[in-house]
Amino acid sequence: APADAWMVYGLQDVVNQRRMIDESPAGEEFKQVMRGKLDALLSLAEASDCRRVRLLGYFGEQSTPCGNCDNCLNPPQVWDGTDAARKLLSTIYRVQQQSGISFGAGHIMDILRGKATEKAKQFGHESISTFGLGAEFSEVQLRGVLRQLIATGALAVDTEAFNTLKLTEGSRAVLRGEASVALRESVSSPAAGSRNGKARREKTARGAPSPAAAALDAAGQARFNALKAWRAEVAKEHNLPAYVIFHDATLASIAERAPATLEDLQGISGIGTKKLEAYGADVLRVCSSF
Ligand SMILES: [Zn+2]
C-alpha cells in the first residue's frame, strides 16, 4: 500500500542521509536547505495529521484535510516521546561526563533500560543516575525517538567515531522541556503492558492477517505482529532481508508458544544456537509485552 512506503526507513537511513549532506562538498547554505528537506520528509512520514495538508504546506500552500489519505481515513494513535527523549539525551550527557567519550545508540538504550551489560560494568555506567530510568520503554520506541531527535538536529551522530551520539545546540530545548517529541504508534509501538495499547495491537492484528499466523488466537496474533515489527527493525538496522533474521513460520511458532525463557525457544524450527544467542533475549522481551 502507498501508505506503507512512508514508514519504510530506519535509524540508519536517517544517519546516512544526514552524513551524506554533512560530507557533501556543497556550500553550507545548500547543506542547510538539504537538512531542512530531510526534516520535512521525516516530519511528513511521522505525521499523524492529513498528509496532503503537510505536503502542500511544504510547498507553501494552505489546504484543509483531504479526507482520503491514510491519516484522514484512520487517524493514528500518537505517542508522546518527550519524556523518553529527555531521558535519552540526559543519559548521553551523563555518560559523556563520566567517561569522557561518547557511545553509540545501543549502549545508551541499554543504560536507560537498565541492562547490566558487560560494557555497562566495564565503564561503571550502572551508577549513572538515569540507569534503568527508562525500563518501561521498548527498544523500538527508543529507536523511534532517537531517529526523530537526529532528524530534527536535536542529536548528532559522529560517523567518524563509530556512530557515537553527541548532543547539539538543539538538544537543549528538548532537555529543558521546551520542545516536544511526538511519534506515531505505528512507528513506535505503545508501552508494554498498557491495556489500551494491548487492545489496539489486537485490533491491528485482526486487520492484517498473515497466512503463517492464521491459526493463532488473538493474543498469538498480537505477539506475531509485535515480532514482525521487531524483525523489521533488526533487518533494517543490519541491512538484511527480514527472512534472514527469522521466517514468518518461525515467528508464528514463537508467537504460538508464548515463550517466557530461552529454553522455551529451543526446538522451534528455524531457531539454531546462533540465532538463539543473537536474538533470544530480544524475542523474549517482545513476547513479554503480551
Ligand atoms: Zn488527508
Coordinates of C-alpha atoms and ligand atoms in Angstrom, one line a residue:
A1 CA 0.0 0.0 0.0
P2 CA 1.2 3.5 -0.7
A3 CA 0.8 4.4 3.0
D4 CA 3.4 1.8 4.0
A5 CA 6.0 3.4 1.8
W6 CA 6.2 6.3 4.1
M7 CA 7.2 4.2 7.0
V8 CA 10.0 2.2 5.5
Y9 CA 13.0 3.8 6.9
G10 CA 15.1 3.2 10.0
L11 CA 17.6 5.0 12.3
Q12 CA 20.5 4.1 10.0
D13 CA 18.8 5.7 7.0
V14 CA 18.4 9.0 8.8
V15 CA 22.1 8.7 10.0
N16 CA 23.2 8.0 6.4
Q17 CA 21.2 10.8 4.9
R18 CA 22.5 13.3 7.4
R19 CA 26.0 12.2 6.8
M20 CA 25.7 12.4 3.0
I21 CA 24.6 16.0 3.5
D22 CA 27.3 16.9 6.0
E23 CA 30.0 15.3 3.9
S24 CA 29.0 16.7 0.6
P25 CA 31.3 19.3 -0.9
A26 CA 28.3 21.7 -1.3
G27 CA 28.3 25.1 0.4
E28 CA 26.9 25.5 3.9
E29 CA 23.9 27.3 2.7
F30 CA 22.9 24.5 0.4
K31 CA 23.5 22.0 3.2
Q32 CA 21.1 23.9 5.4
V33 CA 18.5 23.6 2.7
M34 CA 19.1 19.8 2.3
R35 CA 18.9 19.3 6.1
G36 CA 15.6 21.2 6.0
K37 CA 14.3 18.9 3.3
L38 CA 15.3 15.9 5.3
D39 CA 13.4 17.2 8.3
A40 CA 10.4 17.9 6.2
L41 CA 10.4 14.4 4.7
L42 CA 10.7 12.9 8.1
S43 CA 8.0 15.0 9.6
L44 CA 5.8 14.0 6.7
A45 CA 6.5 10.3 7.4
E46 CA 5.9 10.6 11.1
A47 CA 2.9 13.0 10.7
S48 CA -0.3 12.0 12.3
D49 CA -2.4 14.6 10.6
C50 CA -3.5 14.9 6.9
R51 CA -0.6 14.1 4.6
R52 CA -1.9 16.3 1.8
V53 CA -2.1 19.3 4.1
R54 CA 1.5 18.6 5.1
L55 CA 2.7 18.1 1.6
L56 CA 1.0 21.2 0.2
G57 CA 2.2 23.1 3.3
Y58 CA 5.7 22.2 2.4
F59 CA 5.2 23.9 -0.9
G60 CA 3.7 26.9 0.8
E61 CA 0.1 26.1 0.0
Q62 CA -2.7 26.2 2.6
S63 CA -5.4 23.5 2.5
T64 CA -7.9 21.6 4.5
P65 CA -7.8 17.8 5.4
C66 CA -8.4 15.8 2.3
G67 CA -10.5 13.0 3.9
N68 CA -8.7 10.5 1.6
C69 CA -5.2 9.8 2.9
D70 CA -4.4 7.1 5.4
N71 CA -4.2 9.6 8.3
C72 CA -7.6 11.1 7.4
L73 CA -9.2 7.7 7.0
N74 CA -7.6 6.0 10.0
P75 CA -6.3 8.7 12.4
P76 CA -3.2 7.1 14.0
Q77 CA -2.6 7.0 17.7
V78 CA 0.1 9.4 18.7
W79 CA 2.6 8.5 21.4
D80 CA 4.3 11.3 23.3
G81 CA 8.0 10.6 23.2
T82 CA 9.1 13.7 25.0
D83 CA 9.9 12.0 28.3
A84 CA 11.8 9.3 26.6
A85 CA 13.7 11.9 24.5
R86 CA 14.8 13.9 27.6
K87 CA 15.9 10.7 29.4
L88 CA 17.9 9.6 26.3
L89 CA 19.6 13.0 26.0
S90 CA 20.3 13.2 29.7
T91 CA 21.8 9.7 29.6
I92 CA 24.1 10.7 26.7
Y93 CA 25.2 13.7 28.6
R94 CA 25.9 11.9 31.8
V95 CA 27.8 9.0 30.1
Q96 CA 29.9 11.5 28.3
Q97 CA 30.6 13.4 31.5
Q98 CA 31.6 10.3 33.4
S99 CA 33.7 8.6 30.8
G100 CA 35.0 11.5 28.7
I101 CA 34.0 9.7 25.5
S102 CA 30.8 9.2 23.5
F103 CA 28.8 6.0 23.0
G104 CA 26.5 4.5 20.4
A105 CA 22.7 4.2 20.4
G106 CA 22.8 0.5 21.6
H107 CA 24.7 1.2 24.8
I108 CA 22.8 4.4 25.6
M109 CA 19.5 2.5 25.2
D110 CA 20.8 -0.4 27.4
I111 CA 21.7 2.1 30.2
L112 CA 18.4 3.8 30.1
R113 CA 16.6 0.4 30.1
G114 CA 18.7 -0.8 33.0
K115 CA 20.5 -3.6 31.3
A116 CA 23.6 -4.6 33.3
T117 CA 25.8 -5.4 30.2
E118 CA 29.5 -6.2 30.3
K119 CA 30.0 -2.7 28.8
A120 CA 28.0 -1.0 31.4
K121 CA 30.0 -2.8 34.1
Q122 CA 33.3 -2.1 32.4
F123 CA 32.6 1.7 32.3
G124 CA 30.8 1.8 35.6
H125 CA 27.7 3.1 33.9
E126 CA 25.4 1.2 36.2
S127 CA 26.0 4.1 38.7
I128 CA 24.7 6.7 36.3
S129 CA 21.5 8.3 37.7
T130 CA 19.4 7.5 34.6
F131 CA 20.3 3.8 34.7
G132 CA 17.1 1.9 34.5
L133 CA 15.0 5.0 34.5
G134 CA 13.5 4.1 31.1
A135 CA 12.8 0.4 31.8
E136 CA 9.2 0.9 30.5
F137 CA 10.4 1.8 27.0
S138 CA 11.0 -0.8 24.4
E139 CA 14.0 -0.6 22.1
V140 CA 11.7 0.0 19.1
Q141 CA 10.2 3.0 20.9
L142 CA 13.6 4.4 21.9
R143 CA 14.9 3.9 18.4
G144 CA 12.0 5.9 17.1
V145 CA 12.7 8.7 19.5
L146 CA 16.4 8.7 18.6
R147 CA 15.5 8.8 14.9
Q148 CA 13.3 11.8 15.5
L149 CA 16.0 13.6 17.5
I150 CA 18.6 13.0 14.9
A151 CA 16.3 14.0 12.1
T152 CA 15.4 17.3 13.8
G153 CA 19.1 18.0 14.7
A154 CA 18.5 17.7 18.4
L155 CA 21.1 14.9 18.4
A156 CA 24.1 14.3 16.2
V157 CA 25.8 11.1 15.1
D158 CA 29.6 11.2 14.8
T159 CA 30.2 8.9 11.8
E160 CA 33.9 9.4 12.2
A161 CA 33.8 7.9 15.7
F162 CA 31.9 4.6 15.4
N163 CA 28.4 6.3 15.0
T164 CA 28.5 7.6 18.6
L165 CA 25.8 10.0 19.7
K166 CA 26.6 13.6 20.6
L167 CA 24.5 16.4 22.0
T168 CA 23.9 19.5 19.9
E169 CA 22.7 23.1 20.4
G170 CA 19.2 21.7 19.5
S171 CA 19.4 19.2 22.4
R172 CA 18.9 21.9 24.9
A173 CA 15.3 22.8 24.1
V174 CA 14.3 19.2 24.5
L175 CA 16.2 18.8 27.7
R176 CA 14.6 21.9 29.1
G177 CA 11.2 20.7 28.1
E178 CA 10.7 23.5 25.6
A179 CA 10.3 21.1 22.6
S180 CA 8.1 18.0 22.5
V181 CA 8.6 14.8 20.5
A182 CA 5.5 13.2 19.1
L183 CA 5.6 9.8 17.4
R184 CA 3.1 7.7 15.6
E185 CA 2.3 4.5 17.4
S186 CA 2.7 2.5 14.2
V187 CA 6.3 3.7 14.1
S188 CA 7.0 3.1 17.8
S189 CA 4.6 0.7 19.5
P190 CA 2.9 1.7 22.8
A191 CA 4.4 1.0 26.2
A192 CA 4.4 -2.6 27.2
G193 CA 1.5 -3.8 29.4
S194 CA -0.8 -0.8 28.9
R195 CA -4.3 -2.0 28.5
N196 CA -5.2 0.4 25.7
G197 CA -2.0 -0.5 23.9
K198 CA -2.9 -4.1 24.0
A199 CA -6.4 -3.6 22.7
R200 CA -5.1 -1.5 19.9
R201 CA -2.5 -4.1 19.0
E202 CA -5.1 -6.8 18.9
K203 CA -7.2 -4.7 16.6
T204 CA -4.2 -4.2 14.3
A205 CA -3.7 -8.0 14.4
R206 CA -7.2 -8.7 13.2
G207 CA -6.8 -6.1 10.4
A208 CA -3.7 -7.7 9.0
P209 CA -4.0 -11.5 8.8
S210 CA -0.9 -13.4 7.6
P211 CA -1.1 -17.0 6.3
A212 CA 1.7 -18.1 8.6
A213 CA -0.2 -16.8 11.6
A214 CA -3.7 -17.8 10.5
A215 CA -4.1 -20.5 13.2
L216 CA -3.1 -18.2 16.1
D217 CA -5.6 -16.8 18.7
A218 CA -5.9 -13.0 19.3
A219 CA -3.0 -12.9 21.8
G220 CA -0.9 -15.0 19.5
Q221 CA -1.6 -12.7 16.6
A222 CA -0.6 -9.8 18.7
R223 CA 2.7 -11.5 19.6
F224 CA 3.2 -12.4 15.9
N225 CA 2.7 -8.8 14.8
A226 CA 5.0 -7.4 17.5
L227 CA 7.7 -10.0 16.5
K228 CA 7.3 -8.9 12.9
A229 CA 7.7 -5.2 13.8
W230 CA 10.8 -6.1 15.9
R231 CA 12.2 -8.2 13.0
A232 CA 11.7 -5.3 10.6
E233 CA 13.7 -3.0 12.9
V234 CA 16.6 -5.5 13.2
A235 CA 16.6 -6.2 9.5
K236 CA 16.7 -2.5 8.7
E237 CA 19.4 -1.9 11.2
H238 CA 21.7 -4.6 9.9
N239 CA 20.7 -4.0 6.3
L240 CA 19.4 -7.6 5.9
P241 CA 16.3 -9.1 4.3
A242 CA 13.8 -9.8 7.1
Y243 CA 13.6 -13.6 6.3
V244 CA 17.3 -13.9 7.1
I245 CA 16.5 -13.0 10.7
F246 CA 13.5 -15.3 11.0
H247 CA 11.0 -16.7 8.6
D248 CA 7.3 -15.9 9.1
A249 CA 6.7 -19.5 10.0
T250 CA 9.3 -19.3 12.8
L251 CA 7.8 -16.1 14.2
A252 CA 4.4 -17.8 14.1
S253 CA 5.7 -20.8 16.1
I254 CA 7.3 -18.4 18.6
A255 CA 4.0 -16.5 18.9
E256 CA 2.1 -19.7 19.5
R257 CA 4.5 -20.9 22.2
A258 CA 4.4 -17.6 24.1
P259 CA 8.0 -18.2 25.4
A260 CA 9.0 -17.0 28.9
T261 CA 12.5 -18.4 29.0
L262 CA 15.3 -19.2 26.5
E263 CA 14.5 -22.9 27.0
D264 CA 11.0 -22.3 25.7
L265 CA 12.6 -21.2 22.4
Q266 CA 14.6 -24.4 21.9
G267 CA 13.4 -26.8 19.4
I268 CA 11.4 -24.3 17.4
S269 CA 12.2 -24.8 13.7
G270 CA 14.4 -22.0 12.4
I271 CA 16.0 -21.2 15.7
G272 CA 19.5 -22.6 15.9
T273 CA 22.1 -22.0 18.6
K274 CA 23.4 -18.9 16.9
K275 CA 20.1 -17.3 16.5
L276 CA 19.1 -18.2 20.0
E277 CA 22.2 -16.4 21.2
A278 CA 21.8 -13.4 18.9
Y279 CA 18.0 -12.8 19.2
G280 CA 16.7 -15.0 22.1
A281 CA 16.7 -12.3 24.7
D282 CA 15.1 -9.8 22.3
V283 CA 12.4 -12.3 21.3
L284 CA 11.5 -12.9 24.9
R285 CA 11.3 -9.2 25.6
V286 CA 9.0 -8.7 22.7
C287 CA 6.8 -11.6 23.8
S288 CA 6.8 -10.5 27.5
S289 CA 4.7 -7.4 26.5
F290 CA 1.7 -9.6 26.0
Ligands
ZN1 ZN -5.8 13.6 4.4

